[in-house]
Short mmCIF file of C-alpha atoms and ligand atoms in Angstrom, two decimals:
data_model
loop_
_atom_site.label_atom_id
_atom_site.label_comp_id
_atom_site.label_asym_id
_atom_site.label_seq_id
_atom_site.Cartn_x
_atom_site.Cartn_y
_atom_site.Cartn_z
CA GLN A 239 0.00 -0.03 -0.07
CA ILE A 240 1.30 3.56 -0.90
CA GLU A 241 1.81 5.57 2.18
CA THR A 242 3.64 8.58 1.02
CA VAL A 243 4.57 10.50 -2.24
CA SER A 244 7.20 13.19 -2.23
CA ALA A 245 8.83 15.11 -5.02
CA GLN A 246 11.92 17.36 -5.48
CA GLU A 247 12.99 19.76 -8.11
CA ILE A 248 16.28 18.46 -10.09
CA LEU A 249 17.91 19.34 -13.15
CA ASP A 250 17.59 17.80 -16.61
CA SER A 251 20.33 17.40 -19.19
CA ARG A 252 19.67 20.76 -20.76
CA GLY A 253 20.05 22.16 -17.12
CA ASN A 254 16.39 22.97 -16.67
CA PRO A 255 14.45 21.92 -13.78
CA THR A 256 12.24 18.82 -13.82
CA ILE A 257 10.61 16.50 -11.09
CA HIS A 258 12.00 13.60 -9.10
CA VAL A 259 9.32 11.57 -7.30
CA THR A 260 9.66 9.11 -4.39
CA VAL A 261 6.67 6.73 -3.64
CA SER A 262 6.96 4.84 -0.26
CA LEU A 263 5.00 1.96 0.75
CA THR A 264 3.57 1.12 4.11
CA ASN A 265 6.09 -1.69 4.19
CA GLY A 266 8.99 0.84 3.83
CA VAL A 267 9.78 -0.07 0.24
CA ILE A 268 10.41 3.02 -1.96
CA GLY A 269 10.27 3.74 -5.56
CA GLN A 270 11.81 6.78 -7.42
CA ALA A 271 11.65 8.33 -10.98
CA ALA A 272 12.75 11.47 -12.82
CA VAL A 273 10.54 13.05 -15.75
CA PRO A 274 12.06 14.04 -19.09
CA SER A 275 11.50 17.13 -21.05
CA GLY A 276 11.09 17.65 -24.90
CA ALA A 277 11.98 20.68 -26.90
CA SER A 278 10.30 19.87 -30.12
CA THR A 279 6.97 18.99 -28.71
CA GLY A 280 3.99 18.08 -30.59
CA GLU A 281 1.05 20.52 -30.03
CA ASN A 282 -1.20 17.90 -28.49
CA GLU A 283 1.13 16.58 -25.89
CA ALA A 284 0.00 16.34 -22.35
CA VAL A 285 0.87 19.74 -20.62
CA GLU A 286 4.06 20.04 -18.58
CA LEU A 287 3.24 22.35 -15.74
CA ARG A 288 5.89 24.91 -15.18
CA ASP A 289 5.64 27.72 -12.59
CA GLY A 290 6.09 30.73 -14.95
CA ASP A 291 7.63 32.56 -12.23
CA LYS A 292 10.40 34.56 -14.21
CA ASN A 293 12.49 34.97 -10.76
CA ARG A 294 13.08 31.26 -10.62
CA PHE A 295 14.79 29.29 -13.60
CA GLY A 296 13.39 31.77 -16.05
CA GLY A 297 9.80 30.54 -15.37
CA LYS A 298 10.71 26.86 -15.91
CA GLY A 299 10.42 26.02 -12.04
CA VAL A 300 8.39 22.91 -11.06
CA LEU A 301 7.39 24.03 -7.57
CA LYS A 302 3.65 23.93 -8.78
CA ALA A 303 3.80 20.27 -10.04
CA ILE A 304 5.75 19.40 -6.97
CA ALA A 305 2.93 20.84 -4.76
CA ALA A 306 0.46 19.14 -6.70
CA VAL A 307 2.44 15.74 -6.21
CA GLU A 308 2.71 16.23 -2.36
CA GLY A 309 -0.78 17.58 -2.02
CA GLU A 310 -4.04 16.39 -4.21
CA ILE A 311 -2.04 13.36 -5.91
CA ALA A 312 -0.58 12.19 -2.66
CA SER A 313 -4.00 12.03 -0.81
CA ALA A 314 -5.66 10.50 -3.83
CA VAL A 315 -3.24 7.66 -4.20
CA ALA A 316 -2.67 6.78 -0.54
CA GLY A 317 -3.81 3.50 0.63
CA LEU A 318 -4.04 2.26 -3.10
CA SER A 319 -1.95 -1.02 -3.75
CA ALA A 320 1.16 -0.19 -5.74
CA LEU A 321 0.56 -3.47 -7.60
CA ASP A 322 -2.48 -1.76 -9.37
CA GLN A 323 -0.79 0.61 -11.72
CA ALA A 324 -4.14 0.94 -13.68
CA ALA A 325 -6.11 2.18 -10.40
CA ILE A 326 -3.19 4.56 -9.30
CA ASP A 327 -3.13 6.12 -12.85
CA GLY A 328 -6.75 6.11 -13.22
CA ALA A 329 -7.20 7.99 -9.91
CA MET A 330 -4.75 10.65 -11.11
CA ILE A 331 -6.45 11.15 -14.47
CA ALA A 332 -9.86 11.47 -12.71
CA LEU A 333 -8.40 13.80 -10.12
CA ASP A 334 -6.91 16.05 -12.77
CA GLY A 335 -10.20 16.19 -14.72
CA THR A 336 -8.80 17.79 -17.88
CA PRO A 337 -8.30 16.14 -21.28
CA ASN A 338 -4.58 17.08 -21.38
CA LYS A 339 -3.51 16.93 -17.64
CA THR A 340 -3.24 20.79 -17.62
CA ARG A 341 -4.31 21.13 -13.85
CA LEU A 342 -2.06 18.97 -12.27
CA GLY A 343 0.57 18.72 -14.74
CA ALA A 344 1.67 15.82 -16.92
CA ASN A 345 5.09 15.91 -15.29
CA ALA A 346 3.60 15.61 -11.79
CA ILE A 347 1.30 12.83 -12.76
CA LEU A 348 3.98 10.77 -14.83
CA GLY A 349 6.50 11.12 -12.07
CA VAL A 350 4.16 9.44 -9.50
CA SER A 351 3.00 6.81 -12.17
CA MET A 352 6.71 5.74 -13.03
CA ALA A 353 7.76 5.84 -9.24
CA ALA A 354 4.66 3.68 -8.50
CA ALA A 355 5.73 0.91 -11.06
CA ARG A 356 9.26 1.21 -9.60
CA VAL A 357 8.00 0.59 -6.01
CA ALA A 358 5.74 -2.24 -7.20
CA ALA A 359 8.62 -4.11 -8.83
CA SER A 360 10.93 -3.58 -5.80
CA SER A 361 8.18 -4.72 -3.46
CA LEU A 362 8.02 -8.00 -5.41
CA GLY A 363 11.76 -8.20 -5.85
CA LEU A 364 11.54 -8.12 -9.60
CA PRO A 365 13.55 -5.81 -12.04
CA LEU A 366 11.18 -3.12 -13.65
CA TRP A 367 11.36 -4.76 -17.05
CA SER A 368 10.06 -8.12 -15.82
CA TRP A 369 7.24 -6.42 -13.58
CA LEU A 370 6.03 -4.53 -16.35
CA GLY A 371 6.77 -7.10 -19.13
CA GLY A 372 5.83 -10.34 -17.39
CA CYS A 373 7.74 -13.51 -17.56
CA GLY A 374 7.96 -13.60 -21.27
CA ALA A 375 9.82 -10.47 -21.54
CA ARG A 376 13.19 -11.24 -23.01
CA ARG A 377 13.76 -9.18 -26.21
CA LEU A 378 16.17 -6.45 -26.14
CA PRO A 379 15.60 -3.50 -28.46
CA MET A 380 17.50 -2.43 -31.56
CA PRO A 381 18.72 0.95 -30.76
CA MET A 382 18.53 4.02 -32.92
CA MET A 383 21.39 6.14 -32.12
CA ASN A 384 21.36 9.96 -32.97
CA VAL A 385 24.95 10.93 -34.28
CA ILE A 386 24.31 14.24 -36.03
CA ASN A 387 21.92 16.73 -34.35
CA GLY A 388 20.09 19.56 -36.01
CA GLY A 389 16.71 21.21 -36.00
CA ALA A 390 15.61 22.40 -32.52
CA HIS A 391 18.34 20.42 -30.68
CA ALA A 392 21.42 22.22 -32.11
CA ASP A 393 22.22 25.76 -33.67
CA ASN A 394 24.18 24.49 -36.66
CA GLY A 395 21.55 25.53 -39.22
CA LEU A 396 20.71 21.91 -40.20
CA ASP A 397 17.09 21.80 -40.96
CA MET A 398 16.46 18.17 -40.01
CA GLN A 399 16.65 17.22 -36.30
CA GLU A 400 18.18 13.74 -35.99
CA PHE A 401 20.44 11.53 -38.19
CA MET A 402 20.68 8.19 -36.47
CA ILE A 403 22.50 4.79 -37.06
CA VAL A 404 21.02 1.35 -36.63
CA PRO A 405 23.39 -1.36 -35.80
CA VAL A 406 21.13 -3.89 -37.75
CA GLY A 407 24.14 -6.40 -38.35
CA ALA A 408 24.90 -6.75 -34.67
CA SER A 409 24.14 -10.07 -32.91
CA SER A 410 23.56 -8.84 -29.38
CA PHE A 411 22.59 -5.44 -27.69
CA ALA A 412 26.13 -5.24 -26.27
CA GLU A 413 27.67 -5.53 -29.74
CA ALA A 414 25.18 -3.06 -31.22
CA VAL A 415 26.65 -0.57 -28.64
CA ARG A 416 30.04 -1.44 -29.73
CA PHE A 417 29.21 -1.05 -33.43
CA ALA A 418 27.51 2.41 -32.78
CA SER A 419 30.36 3.65 -30.45
CA GLU A 420 33.11 2.84 -33.08
CA THR A 421 31.23 4.40 -35.81
CA PHE A 422 30.37 7.66 -33.46
CA HIS A 423 34.20 7.92 -33.09
CA ALA A 424 35.17 7.45 -36.72
CA LEU A 425 32.53 10.13 -37.31
CA LYS A 426 34.34 12.45 -34.96
CA ALA A 427 37.54 11.83 -36.69
CA LEU A 428 36.07 12.47 -40.03
CA LEU A 429 34.50 15.78 -39.01
CA HIS A 430 37.58 16.84 -37.21
CA GLU A 431 39.91 16.19 -40.19
CA ARG A 432 37.49 18.30 -42.34
CA GLY A 433 37.57 21.31 -39.74
CA LEU A 434 34.00 20.82 -38.57
CA SER A 435 33.09 21.21 -35.04
CA VAL A 436 32.78 17.87 -32.98
CA SER A 437 30.92 19.58 -30.08
CA VAL A 438 27.52 17.80 -29.42
CA GLY A 439 23.88 18.64 -29.51
CA ASP A 440 21.09 18.24 -27.15
CA GLU A 441 21.03 14.28 -27.63
CA GLY A 442 24.88 13.71 -27.56
CA GLY A 443 25.03 13.70 -31.56
CA PHE A 444 27.66 15.87 -33.25
CA ALA A 445 26.29 19.29 -34.61
CA PRO A 446 28.66 20.24 -37.48
CA ARG A 447 27.90 23.23 -39.76
CA LEU A 448 27.17 21.13 -42.90
CA SER A 449 26.31 22.92 -46.04
CA GLY A 450 23.15 20.52 -46.68
CA ASN A 451 21.00 18.11 -45.01
CA ASP A 452 22.12 15.23 -47.34
CA GLN A 453 25.90 15.77 -46.45
CA ALA A 454 24.97 14.44 -42.97
CA CYS A 455 23.90 11.20 -44.72
CA GLU A 456 26.93 11.24 -46.84
CA VAL A 457 29.45 11.60 -43.81
CA ILE A 458 27.58 9.00 -41.82
CA VAL A 459 28.06 6.47 -44.42
CA GLU A 460 31.74 7.34 -44.82
CA ALA A 461 32.00 6.97 -40.95
CA ILE A 462 30.35 3.49 -41.04
CA GLU A 463 32.96 2.49 -43.66
CA LYS A 464 35.70 4.04 -41.98
CA ALA A 465 34.81 2.06 -38.71
CA GLY A 466 35.09 -1.06 -40.81
CA TYR A 467 31.40 -1.88 -41.27
CA GLU A 468 29.16 -2.23 -44.60
CA PRO A 469 26.36 0.55 -44.69
CA GLY A 470 23.22 -1.08 -44.98
CA LYS A 471 24.21 -4.58 -43.84
CA ASP A 472 25.88 -3.68 -40.59
CA ILE A 473 24.80 -0.42 -39.89
CA ALA A 474 21.69 1.56 -41.46
CA ILE A 475 20.47 5.12 -41.09
CA ALA A 476 17.36 6.33 -39.52
CA LEU A 477 15.92 9.86 -39.88
CA ASP A 478 14.00 12.15 -37.63
CA PRO A 479 13.59 15.38 -39.56
CA ALA A 480 10.92 16.69 -37.11
CA ALA A 481 9.16 18.35 -39.92
CA ASN A 482 6.97 20.49 -37.72
CA SER A 483 9.92 22.78 -37.45
CA MET A 484 10.21 23.32 -41.43
CA TRP A 485 6.26 23.86 -41.84
CA ARG A 486 5.53 27.54 -42.46
CA ASP A 487 2.00 28.44 -43.83
CA GLY A 488 1.00 25.22 -45.60
CA HIS A 489 4.58 24.53 -46.90
CA TYR A 490 7.94 23.13 -46.02
CA GLU A 491 10.74 25.43 -45.79
CA LEU A 492 14.29 24.15 -45.93
CA ARG A 493 17.58 26.13 -46.40
CA GLY A 494 18.04 26.61 -50.13
CA ALA A 495 14.72 25.14 -51.12
CA LYS A 496 11.61 27.11 -50.17
CA MET A 497 8.09 26.27 -50.36
CA LEU A 498 8.18 22.38 -50.78
CA THR A 499 4.94 20.78 -50.90
CA SER A 500 4.12 17.33 -49.05
CA ASN A 501 4.86 15.71 -52.19
CA ASP A 502 7.93 17.41 -52.88
CA MET A 503 9.20 16.33 -49.35
CA THR A 504 8.29 12.76 -50.02
CA ALA A 505 10.06 12.65 -53.27
CA LEU A 506 13.21 14.19 -51.61
CA TYR A 507 13.14 11.34 -49.12
CA GLY A 508 12.67 8.92 -51.90
CA ARG A 509 15.77 10.07 -53.54
CA TRP A 510 17.52 9.83 -50.36
CA ILE A 511 16.41 6.24 -49.77
CA ASP A 512 17.72 5.77 -53.27
CA ARG A 513 21.23 7.01 -52.38
CA PHE A 514 21.61 5.84 -48.61
CA PRO A 515 20.84 3.05 -46.46
CA ILE A 516 17.89 4.51 -44.71
CA ILE A 517 15.44 2.19 -43.09
CA SER A 518 13.16 4.50 -40.98
CA ILE A 519 11.86 8.04 -41.18
CA GLU A 520 10.12 9.82 -38.38
CA ASP A 521 7.92 12.86 -38.63
CA GLY A 522 9.18 13.24 -42.27
CA LEU A 523 6.06 15.79 -42.60
CA ALA A 524 4.49 18.07 -40.11
CA GLU A 525 1.92 17.05 -37.80
CA HIS A 526 -1.26 18.59 -39.23
CA ASP A 527 -0.39 17.10 -42.63
CA TRP A 528 -2.70 14.08 -42.37
CA GLU A 529 -3.27 13.89 -46.11
CA GLY A 530 0.42 14.54 -46.93
CA PHE A 531 1.10 11.52 -44.38
CA ALA A 532 -1.19 9.09 -46.32
CA ALA A 533 0.63 9.77 -49.53
CA HIS A 534 3.97 9.55 -47.90
CA THR A 535 3.27 6.39 -46.50
CA ALA A 536 1.82 4.97 -49.47
CA ALA A 537 4.99 6.10 -51.52
CA LEU A 538 7.53 5.08 -49.02
CA GLY A 539 6.01 2.59 -46.48
CA ASP A 540 7.15 -0.44 -48.54
CA ARG A 541 10.77 0.91 -48.63
CA VAL A 542 11.19 2.30 -44.95
CA GLN A 543 9.54 2.31 -41.68
CA VAL A 544 7.20 5.37 -41.51
CA VAL A 545 7.12 6.50 -37.76
CA GLY A 546 4.67 8.89 -36.47
CA ASP A 547 5.80 11.01 -33.42
CA ASP A 548 4.29 14.64 -32.93
CA LEU A 549 1.41 13.43 -35.04
CA TYR A 550 0.27 10.88 -32.31
CA VAL A 551 1.84 12.03 -29.18
CA THR A 552 1.42 8.64 -27.73
CA ASN A 553 -2.33 9.25 -27.57
CA VAL A 554 -4.51 6.24 -28.45
CA GLN A 555 -7.09 8.51 -30.12
CA TYR A 556 -4.61 9.99 -32.77
CA ILE A 557 -2.81 6.66 -33.24
CA GLU A 558 -6.37 4.94 -34.21
CA THR A 559 -6.96 7.75 -36.66
CA GLY A 560 -3.53 7.17 -38.07
CA ILE A 561 -4.26 3.55 -38.36
CA ARG A 562 -7.70 4.30 -40.06
CA ARG A 563 -6.01 6.69 -42.44
CA LYS A 564 -2.85 4.61 -43.14
CA ALA A 565 -0.85 7.70 -41.99
CA THR A 566 2.37 6.09 -41.20
CA ASN A 567 3.20 2.29 -40.37
CA ALA A 568 4.88 2.74 -36.99
CA VAL A 569 4.57 5.02 -33.76
CA LEU A 570 7.08 6.81 -31.62
CA ILE A 571 6.35 6.07 -27.93
CA LYS A 572 7.05 8.61 -25.29
CA LEU A 573 5.65 8.17 -21.67
CA ASN A 574 5.57 12.10 -21.09
CA GLN A 575 3.63 12.87 -24.25
CA ILE A 576 0.67 11.06 -22.62
CA GLY A 577 1.44 11.24 -19.03
CA THR A 578 0.90 7.90 -17.39
CA VAL A 579 2.32 4.23 -17.55
CA THR A 580 -0.94 2.83 -18.07
CA GLU A 581 -1.87 5.06 -21.06
CA THR A 582 1.74 4.53 -22.60
CA ILE A 583 1.11 0.86 -22.32
CA ALA A 584 -2.44 1.18 -24.09
CA ALA A 585 -0.78 3.09 -26.94
CA VAL A 586 1.39 0.14 -27.48
CA ASP A 587 -1.32 -2.18 -27.56
CA VAL A 588 -3.04 -0.37 -30.16
CA CYS A 589 0.18 -0.38 -32.37
CA ARG A 590 0.53 -4.17 -31.51
CA SER A 591 -2.94 -5.07 -32.63
CA ALA A 592 -2.51 -3.21 -36.06
CA GLY A 593 0.63 -4.91 -36.77
CA TRP A 594 2.48 -1.62 -36.52
CA GLY A 595 5.93 -1.16 -35.15
CA TYR A 596 6.58 0.96 -32.17
CA VAL A 597 9.80 2.71 -30.98
CA ILE A 598 10.27 3.53 -27.08
CA SER A 599 11.81 6.93 -26.94
CA HIS A 600 13.70 9.35 -24.71
CA ARG A 601 13.30 13.14 -24.87
CA SER A 602 15.87 15.71 -25.84
CA GLY A 603 15.85 16.79 -22.09
CA GLU A 604 16.56 13.74 -20.12
CA THR A 605 17.79 12.59 -16.78
CA GLU A 606 20.09 9.71 -15.48
CA ASP A 607 16.68 7.66 -15.04
CA ALA A 608 16.91 4.69 -17.33
CA PHE A 609 13.20 3.86 -16.88
CA ILE A 610 12.73 3.56 -20.85
CA ALA A 611 15.37 0.97 -21.09
CA ASP A 612 13.34 -1.40 -18.79
CA PHE A 613 10.23 -0.14 -20.58
CA ALA A 614 11.38 -0.93 -23.95
CA VAL A 615 12.20 -4.60 -22.83
CA ALA A 616 8.95 -4.95 -21.10
CA MET A 617 7.12 -3.80 -24.13
CA GLY A 618 9.11 -6.14 -26.51
CA GLY A 619 8.66 -4.24 -29.43
CA GLY A 620 12.18 -4.50 -30.48
CA GLN A 621 13.21 -0.81 -30.90
CA ILE A 622 14.39 2.14 -28.89
CA LYS A 623 15.67 5.54 -29.65
CA ALA A 624 17.89 7.01 -26.70
CA GLY A 625 20.27 9.56 -28.42
CA ALA A 626 23.96 9.14 -29.16
CA PRO A 627 26.27 6.58 -27.44
CA SER A 628 27.70 9.38 -25.68
CA ARG A 629 26.60 11.81 -22.69
CA GLY A 630 25.65 10.33 -19.41
CA GLU A 631 21.91 10.85 -19.55
CA ARG A 632 22.00 8.71 -22.92
CA THR A 633 24.51 6.02 -21.98
CA ALA A 634 22.40 5.50 -18.71
CA LYS A 635 19.83 3.71 -21.08
CA TYR A 636 22.21 1.94 -23.11
CA ASN A 637 24.23 0.77 -20.13
CA ARG A 638 21.02 -0.24 -18.27
CA LEU A 639 20.09 -2.41 -21.61
CA MET A 640 23.58 -4.10 -21.52
CA ALA A 641 22.92 -5.03 -17.77
CA ILE A 642 19.44 -6.47 -18.69
CA GLU A 643 20.86 -8.40 -21.62
CA ARG A 644 23.62 -9.75 -19.19
CA ALA A 645 20.95 -10.72 -16.50
CA LEU A 646 18.80 -12.57 -19.00
CA GLY A 647 21.69 -14.51 -20.12
CA ASP A 648 20.87 -17.28 -22.77
CA SER A 649 17.30 -16.31 -22.77
CA ALA A 650 17.90 -12.87 -24.03
CA LEU A 651 16.75 -12.13 -27.44
CA PHE A 652 17.99 -9.70 -30.03
CA ALA A 653 16.64 -9.58 -33.36
CA ASN A 654 16.69 -7.10 -36.10
CA PRO A 655 13.19 -5.75 -36.41
CA PHE A 656 13.81 -4.48 -40.06
CA ALA A 657 15.01 -7.92 -41.34
CA SER A 658 11.59 -8.53 -43.03
CA ARG A 659 11.84 -5.13 -44.93
CA GLY A 660 15.33 -5.61 -46.38
CA SER A 661 18.36 -3.23 -45.62
CA GLY A 662 16.52 -0.32 -47.41
CA GLU A 663 19.01 -0.15 -50.07
P1 LIG B 1085 11.96 16.43 -28.21
O1 LIG B 1085 12.51 15.56 -29.54
O2 LIG B 1085 12.23 15.23 -27.19
O3 LIG B 1085 12.80 17.58 -28.15
O4 LIG B 1085 10.61 16.67 -28.45
C1 LIG B 1085 12.52 14.19 -29.66
C2 LIG B 1085 11.76 13.78 -31.00
O5 LIG B 1085 11.40 14.75 -31.66
O6 LIG B 1085 11.86 12.66 -31.36
ZN1 LIG B 1086 10.63 12.98 -33.13
#
């Protein structure tokens, strides 16, 4: 039974305040969790409650969310069984009473939801992945690792937000991390040789001033080769253009190419898929462009995984619309877009029943908390996106996954989720 709930203001990886929650049970067991925060957020995401008091953290303080946790939420969940995640989350949703968790804050609610899952696992003596995933959970996710940052995550003038490597040829999670790390360092050396910056963006990828978006793909292919791997076969490329940020008045605006239509954008990606070993494209179009997305997926969906992030915001209602409209064929899953563990699992369930892929994802503002590592194994979809193989808040997730793989021993499963699609070449 839950006895007390407390919260504290801590810093995220961008140095902004976020919320850290502790749930204590009557038997003395505690569970803790920290909430991440996005920068290129979807319009319909659950609301992150910030104080707005310019005298503290430029208005970004989370004391109101903490007050909600320690006041109303603590009273509402006290006495509930920590093992009943749905009841805890349901009580908070009802207490909040708004569609987007605007009253209490999705950050407040999610912190309690995640900490409750942790305390339940601890009280049963189970690791989190096993508690949330059941005894069948044994699949490690294929990582998509962001090695070049642009868009809202860097100030290098690159339009597209994320250029990721996917070690599809690795035979274990630990090997995937090694493939990615070696490629990351080969890329660093290449950028350095060319006099380009090797400082990193919000998600740990490099943020060089390249002259065009396609140059990011070019240099990544070179880095893969330089590291001794075969592009496409050993290591493929995934993109998150986060096209919301290129959307202006019904058109897409890229450096040097103004006023592109959705069809122009889709054609551009098509040409890139011809040239580079791309296997997945997330948010290739903007979140309002439902019609564009249907055409985009009809054109590219057989060649690559088409992932919706801002379009769905991990909300069952929008994912169901996407399935009906064949808008994409996969979904990005972020706990803080919707605000409870229960609703996030419901979003995954909808993807599974549609036969769609789903990628468990971090946010650009992260903490040391590796909750999503356990969550990815529990959900079993075989895909995670957690940033570069560098920076502590990113490596916390990958290191945790290597520990889970080791704990699983012979029963660990690591399979390439893209095998049935071909390498994308
Ligand atoms: P965000 O970006 O966490 O800044 O929203 C991540 C993404 O777009 O996938
Ligand atoms: Zn995204």
